[in-house]
Coordinates of C-alpha atoms in Angstrom, one line a residue:
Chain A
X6 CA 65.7 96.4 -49.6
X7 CA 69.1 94.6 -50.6
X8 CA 72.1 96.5 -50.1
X9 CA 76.2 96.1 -49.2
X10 CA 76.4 93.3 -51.9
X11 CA 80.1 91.7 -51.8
X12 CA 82.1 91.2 -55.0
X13 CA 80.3 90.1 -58.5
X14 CA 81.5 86.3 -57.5
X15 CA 79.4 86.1 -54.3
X16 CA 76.4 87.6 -55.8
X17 CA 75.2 84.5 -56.8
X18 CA 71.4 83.8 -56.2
X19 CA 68.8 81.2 -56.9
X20 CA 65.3 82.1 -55.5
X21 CA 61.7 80.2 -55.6
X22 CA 58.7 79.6 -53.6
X23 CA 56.4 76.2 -53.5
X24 CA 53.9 76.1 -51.6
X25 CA 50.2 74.1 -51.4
X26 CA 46.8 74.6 -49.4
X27 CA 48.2 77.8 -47.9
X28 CA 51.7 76.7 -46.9
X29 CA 53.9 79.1 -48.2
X30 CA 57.8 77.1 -48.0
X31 CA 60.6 79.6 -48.9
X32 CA 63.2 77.4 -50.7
X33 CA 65.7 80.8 -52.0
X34 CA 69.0 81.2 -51.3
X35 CA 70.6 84.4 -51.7
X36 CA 74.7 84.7 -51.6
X37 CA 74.9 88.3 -50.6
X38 CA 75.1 90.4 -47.7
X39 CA 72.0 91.8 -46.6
X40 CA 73.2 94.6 -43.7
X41 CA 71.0 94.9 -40.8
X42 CA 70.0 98.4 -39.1
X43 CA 69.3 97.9 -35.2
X44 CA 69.0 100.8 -32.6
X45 CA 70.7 100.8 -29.4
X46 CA 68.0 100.2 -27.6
X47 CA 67.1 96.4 -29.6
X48 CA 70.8 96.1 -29.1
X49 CA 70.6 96.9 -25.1
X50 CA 68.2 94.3 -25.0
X51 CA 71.6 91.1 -25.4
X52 CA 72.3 89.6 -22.3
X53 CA 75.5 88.7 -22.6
X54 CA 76.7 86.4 -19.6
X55 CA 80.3 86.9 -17.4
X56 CA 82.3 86.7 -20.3
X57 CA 80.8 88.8 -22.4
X58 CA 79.1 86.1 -24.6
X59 CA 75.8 85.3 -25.8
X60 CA 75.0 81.7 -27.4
X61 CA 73.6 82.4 -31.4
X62 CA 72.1 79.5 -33.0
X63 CA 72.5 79.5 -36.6
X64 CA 69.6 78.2 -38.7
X65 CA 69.2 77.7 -42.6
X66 CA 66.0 79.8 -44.3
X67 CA 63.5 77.6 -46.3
X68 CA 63.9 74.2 -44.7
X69 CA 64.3 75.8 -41.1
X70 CA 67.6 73.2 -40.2
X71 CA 69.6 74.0 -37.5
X72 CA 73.2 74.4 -39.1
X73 CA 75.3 75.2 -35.3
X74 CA 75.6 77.1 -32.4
X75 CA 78.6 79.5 -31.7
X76 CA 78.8 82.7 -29.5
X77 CA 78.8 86.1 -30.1
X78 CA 80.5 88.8 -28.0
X79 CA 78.9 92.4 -28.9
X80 CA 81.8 93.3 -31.2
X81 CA 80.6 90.2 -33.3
X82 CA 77.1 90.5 -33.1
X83 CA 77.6 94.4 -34.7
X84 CA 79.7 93.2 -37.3
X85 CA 77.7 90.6 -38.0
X86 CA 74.6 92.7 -38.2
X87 CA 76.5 95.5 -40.2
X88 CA 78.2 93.3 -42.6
X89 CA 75.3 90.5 -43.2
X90 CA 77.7 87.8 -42.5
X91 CA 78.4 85.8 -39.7
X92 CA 80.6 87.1 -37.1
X93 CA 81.6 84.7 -33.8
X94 CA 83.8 85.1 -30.7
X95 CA 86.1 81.7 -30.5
X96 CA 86.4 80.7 -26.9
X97 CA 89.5 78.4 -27.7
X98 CA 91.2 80.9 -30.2
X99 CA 90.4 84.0 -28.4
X100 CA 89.5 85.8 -31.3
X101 CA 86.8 86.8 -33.8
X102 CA 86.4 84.5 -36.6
X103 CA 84.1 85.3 -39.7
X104 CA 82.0 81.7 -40.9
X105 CA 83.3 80.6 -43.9
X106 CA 85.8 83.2 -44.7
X107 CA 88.4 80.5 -45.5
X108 CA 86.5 77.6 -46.2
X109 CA 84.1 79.7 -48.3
X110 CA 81.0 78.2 -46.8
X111 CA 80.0 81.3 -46.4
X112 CA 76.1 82.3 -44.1
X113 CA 74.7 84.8 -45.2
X114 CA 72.2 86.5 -42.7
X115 CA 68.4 87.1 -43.6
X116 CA 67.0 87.5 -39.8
X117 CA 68.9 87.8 -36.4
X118 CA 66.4 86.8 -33.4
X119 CA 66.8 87.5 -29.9
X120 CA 65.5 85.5 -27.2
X121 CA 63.0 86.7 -24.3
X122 CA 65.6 86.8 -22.2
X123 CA 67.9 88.4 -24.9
X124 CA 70.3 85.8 -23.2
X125 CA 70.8 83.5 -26.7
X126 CA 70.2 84.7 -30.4
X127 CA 68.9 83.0 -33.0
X128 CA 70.5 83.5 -37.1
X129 CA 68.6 82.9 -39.8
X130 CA 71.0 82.6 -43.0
X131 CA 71.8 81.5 -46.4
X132 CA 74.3 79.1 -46.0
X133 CA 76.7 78.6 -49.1
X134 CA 78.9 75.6 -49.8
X135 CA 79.0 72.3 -48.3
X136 CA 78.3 73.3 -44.8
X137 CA 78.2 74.3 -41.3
X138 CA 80.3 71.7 -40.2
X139 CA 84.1 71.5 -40.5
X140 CA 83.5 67.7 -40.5
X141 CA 81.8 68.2 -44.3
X142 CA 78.2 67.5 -42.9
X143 CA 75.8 70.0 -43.8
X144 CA 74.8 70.6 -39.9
X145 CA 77.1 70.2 -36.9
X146 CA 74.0 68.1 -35.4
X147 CA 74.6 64.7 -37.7
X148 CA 74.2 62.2 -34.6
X149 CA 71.0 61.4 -32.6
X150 CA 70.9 59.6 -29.6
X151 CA 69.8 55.9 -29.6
X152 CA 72.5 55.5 -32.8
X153 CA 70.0 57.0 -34.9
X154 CA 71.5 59.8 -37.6
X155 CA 70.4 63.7 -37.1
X156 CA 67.5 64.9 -37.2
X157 CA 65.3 63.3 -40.3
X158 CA 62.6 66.5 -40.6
X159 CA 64.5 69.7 -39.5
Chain B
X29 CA 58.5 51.9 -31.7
X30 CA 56.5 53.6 -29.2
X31 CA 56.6 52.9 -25.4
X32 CA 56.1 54.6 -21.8
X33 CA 52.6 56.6 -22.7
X34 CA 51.7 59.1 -20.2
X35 CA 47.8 59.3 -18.9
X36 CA 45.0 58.5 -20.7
X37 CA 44.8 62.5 -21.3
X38 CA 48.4 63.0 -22.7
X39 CA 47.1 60.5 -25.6
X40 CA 46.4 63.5 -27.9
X41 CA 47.7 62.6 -31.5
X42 CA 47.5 64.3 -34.9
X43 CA 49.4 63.1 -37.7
X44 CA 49.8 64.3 -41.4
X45 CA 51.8 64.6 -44.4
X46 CA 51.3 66.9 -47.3
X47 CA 54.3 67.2 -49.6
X48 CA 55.1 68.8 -53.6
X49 CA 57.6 67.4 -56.1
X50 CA 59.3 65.7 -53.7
X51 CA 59.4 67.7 -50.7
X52 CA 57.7 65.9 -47.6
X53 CA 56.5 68.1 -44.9
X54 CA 55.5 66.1 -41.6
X55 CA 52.9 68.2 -39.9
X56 CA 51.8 65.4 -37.4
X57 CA 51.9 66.4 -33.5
X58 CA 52.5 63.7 -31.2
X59 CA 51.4 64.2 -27.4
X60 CA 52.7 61.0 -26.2
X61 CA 56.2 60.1 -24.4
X62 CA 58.5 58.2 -26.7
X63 CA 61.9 57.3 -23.8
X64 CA 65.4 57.1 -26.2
X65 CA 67.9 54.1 -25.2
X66 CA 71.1 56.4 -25.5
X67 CA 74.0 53.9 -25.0
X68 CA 77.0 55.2 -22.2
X69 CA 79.4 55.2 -25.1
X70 CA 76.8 58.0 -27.1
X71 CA 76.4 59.6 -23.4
X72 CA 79.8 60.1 -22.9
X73 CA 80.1 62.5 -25.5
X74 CA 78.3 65.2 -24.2
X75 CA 80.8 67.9 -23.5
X76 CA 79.7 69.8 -20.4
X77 CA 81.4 73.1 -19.6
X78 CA 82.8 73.8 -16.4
X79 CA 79.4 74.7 -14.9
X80 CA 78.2 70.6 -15.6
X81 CA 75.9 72.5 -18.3
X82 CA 75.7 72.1 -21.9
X83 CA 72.9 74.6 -24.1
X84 CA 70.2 72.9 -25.4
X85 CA 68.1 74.2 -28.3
X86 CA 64.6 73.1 -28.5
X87 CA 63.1 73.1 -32.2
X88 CA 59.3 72.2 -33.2
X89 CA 59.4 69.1 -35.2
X90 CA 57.5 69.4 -38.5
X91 CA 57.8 72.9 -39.5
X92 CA 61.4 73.2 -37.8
X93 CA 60.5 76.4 -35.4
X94 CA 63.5 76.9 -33.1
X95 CA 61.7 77.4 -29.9
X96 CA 63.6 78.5 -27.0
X97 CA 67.0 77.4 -25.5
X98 CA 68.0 76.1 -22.0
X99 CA 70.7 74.4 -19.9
X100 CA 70.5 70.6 -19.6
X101 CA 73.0 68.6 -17.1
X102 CA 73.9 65.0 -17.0
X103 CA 70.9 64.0 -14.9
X104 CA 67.9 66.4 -17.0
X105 CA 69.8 64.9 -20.1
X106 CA 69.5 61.5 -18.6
X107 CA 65.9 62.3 -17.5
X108 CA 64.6 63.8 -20.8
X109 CA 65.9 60.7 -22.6
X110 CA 64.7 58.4 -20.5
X111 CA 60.8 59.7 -19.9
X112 CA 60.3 61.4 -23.2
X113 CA 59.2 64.8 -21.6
X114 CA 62.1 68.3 -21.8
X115 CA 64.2 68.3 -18.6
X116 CA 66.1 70.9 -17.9
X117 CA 68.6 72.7 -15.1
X118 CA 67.0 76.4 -13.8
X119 CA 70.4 78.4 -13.0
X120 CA 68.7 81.1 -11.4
X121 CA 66.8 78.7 -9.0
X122 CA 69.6 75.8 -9.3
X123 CA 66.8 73.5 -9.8
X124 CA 65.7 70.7 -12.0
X125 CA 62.7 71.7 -14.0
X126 CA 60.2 69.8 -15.9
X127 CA 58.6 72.2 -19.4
X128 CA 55.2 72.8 -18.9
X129 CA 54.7 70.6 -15.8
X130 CA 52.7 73.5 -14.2
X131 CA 51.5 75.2 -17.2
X132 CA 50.8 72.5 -19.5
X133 CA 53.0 73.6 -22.2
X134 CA 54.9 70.2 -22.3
X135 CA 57.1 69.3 -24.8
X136 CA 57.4 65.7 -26.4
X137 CA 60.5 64.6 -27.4
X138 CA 61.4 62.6 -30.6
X139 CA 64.8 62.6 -30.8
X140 CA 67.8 64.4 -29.3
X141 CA 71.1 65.1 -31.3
X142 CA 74.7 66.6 -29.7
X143 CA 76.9 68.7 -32.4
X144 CA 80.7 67.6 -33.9
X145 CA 82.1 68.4 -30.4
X146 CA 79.7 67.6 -27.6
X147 CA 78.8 70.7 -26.4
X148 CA 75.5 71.3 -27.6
X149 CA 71.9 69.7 -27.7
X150 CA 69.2 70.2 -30.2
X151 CA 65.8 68.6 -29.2
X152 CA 63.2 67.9 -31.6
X153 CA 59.8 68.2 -29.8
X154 CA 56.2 68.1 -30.2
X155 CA 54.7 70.9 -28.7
X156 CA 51.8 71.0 -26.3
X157 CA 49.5 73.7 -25.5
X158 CA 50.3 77.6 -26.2
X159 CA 53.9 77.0 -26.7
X160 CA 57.0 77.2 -25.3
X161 CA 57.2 80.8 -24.2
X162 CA 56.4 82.1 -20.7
X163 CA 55.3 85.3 -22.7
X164 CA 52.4 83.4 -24.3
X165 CA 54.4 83.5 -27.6
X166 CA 55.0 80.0 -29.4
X167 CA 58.6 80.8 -29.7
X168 CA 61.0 82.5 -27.7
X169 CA 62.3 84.2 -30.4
X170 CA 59.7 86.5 -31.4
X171 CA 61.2 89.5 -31.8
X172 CA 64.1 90.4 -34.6
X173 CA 66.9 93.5 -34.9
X174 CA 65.6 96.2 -37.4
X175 CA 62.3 96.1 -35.9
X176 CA 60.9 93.0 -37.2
X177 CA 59.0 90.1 -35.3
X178 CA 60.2 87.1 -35.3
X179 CA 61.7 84.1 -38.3
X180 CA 58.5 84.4 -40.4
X181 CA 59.8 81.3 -42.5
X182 CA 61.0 79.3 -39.4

């Protein structure tokens, strides 16, 4: 069920499947905001640590890459859930920043994970534009130890 | 290149490919230690925070299944790189811990990347045995707000 889409310019979408031998690979992106209900008690379940924060890992639907890692107090992680965006707490700033809101690489949330432990989340997103990164690389993780680039097959 | 195997019983191996217009999916599992030469200059880095810990995300290499999350510091960094195997720092028993050295659910590493500023890891792995959950789950992550189970498409 798609609801709370944005303006007409962000409801841009571009969907397809491929798949062989039973392997199903979703490959569609989808630029608009896809609101997520969650109870009280789901929400209880975040263990967020001294200062209030929780580690969320971002990760891009269809080809499963690991786009970043910010943190989430609870404020964010509601208006994260509620607005199908991506909402973090910036520990240098102080302040709640939205992903892409002046770049315009814009993440657009499909799935939000918790852990176990409901100590770390884990975001699964659309991600529009260049990037993740500020640097212009698609994922914040674009160096590997032993000099090698980031990772080949995530 | 690979080096430092374990025992004659870690020597599992399973490799594939299967791959449509282009896409290359690498299915292959490998159950044998592969150390990384990290240079001091690459080490350096690594942005710990004020606890000497920095989060590492563990993801399943070939079909990109975020697995769990822990702490790393300098030394389980240094450790992991060096004998192929997840290290990682237990802050609730303030103790070096080795995944799946007790219940066999050891994780392989193949390469280890740090994001644009240091402060996280993301560790690519080949997973042994039932996976990397103490729940018996494969993934940490294996429940979602709204209900759901877990990233069906990561």
């Amino acid at each position: 069920m798609w609801g709370g889409r944005g303006s007409a310019e962000d409801d841009v979408s571009e969907v397809g499947t491929m798949g062989e031998a039973g392997t199903v690979i979703e490959v569609g992106t989808e630029f608009v905001a896809t609101p997520i209900q969650a109870g009280d008690e789901e929400l209880a379940r975040v263990a967020y640590n001294a200062d209030g924060l929780v580690p969320a890992i971002v990760q891009r639907r269809g080809d499963g890459k690991v786009l970043m890692l910010a943190w989430m107090n609870e404020t964010s992680l509601r208006r994260t859930l509620e607005t199908g965006r991506t909402w973090f707490w910036s520990r240098s700033r102080q302040e709640l920043w939205c992903k892409g809101e002046t770049s315009g690489d814009r993440q657009w949330v499909r799935e939000v994970s918790y852990d176990c432990d409901g100590d770390t989340l884990l975001v699964l997103v659309d991600q529009e534009g260049r990037g993740a990164c500020h640097t212009g690389n698609v994922s914040c993780f674009y160096r590997s130890f032993g000099g090698q680039a980031g990772p080949a097959t995530s």
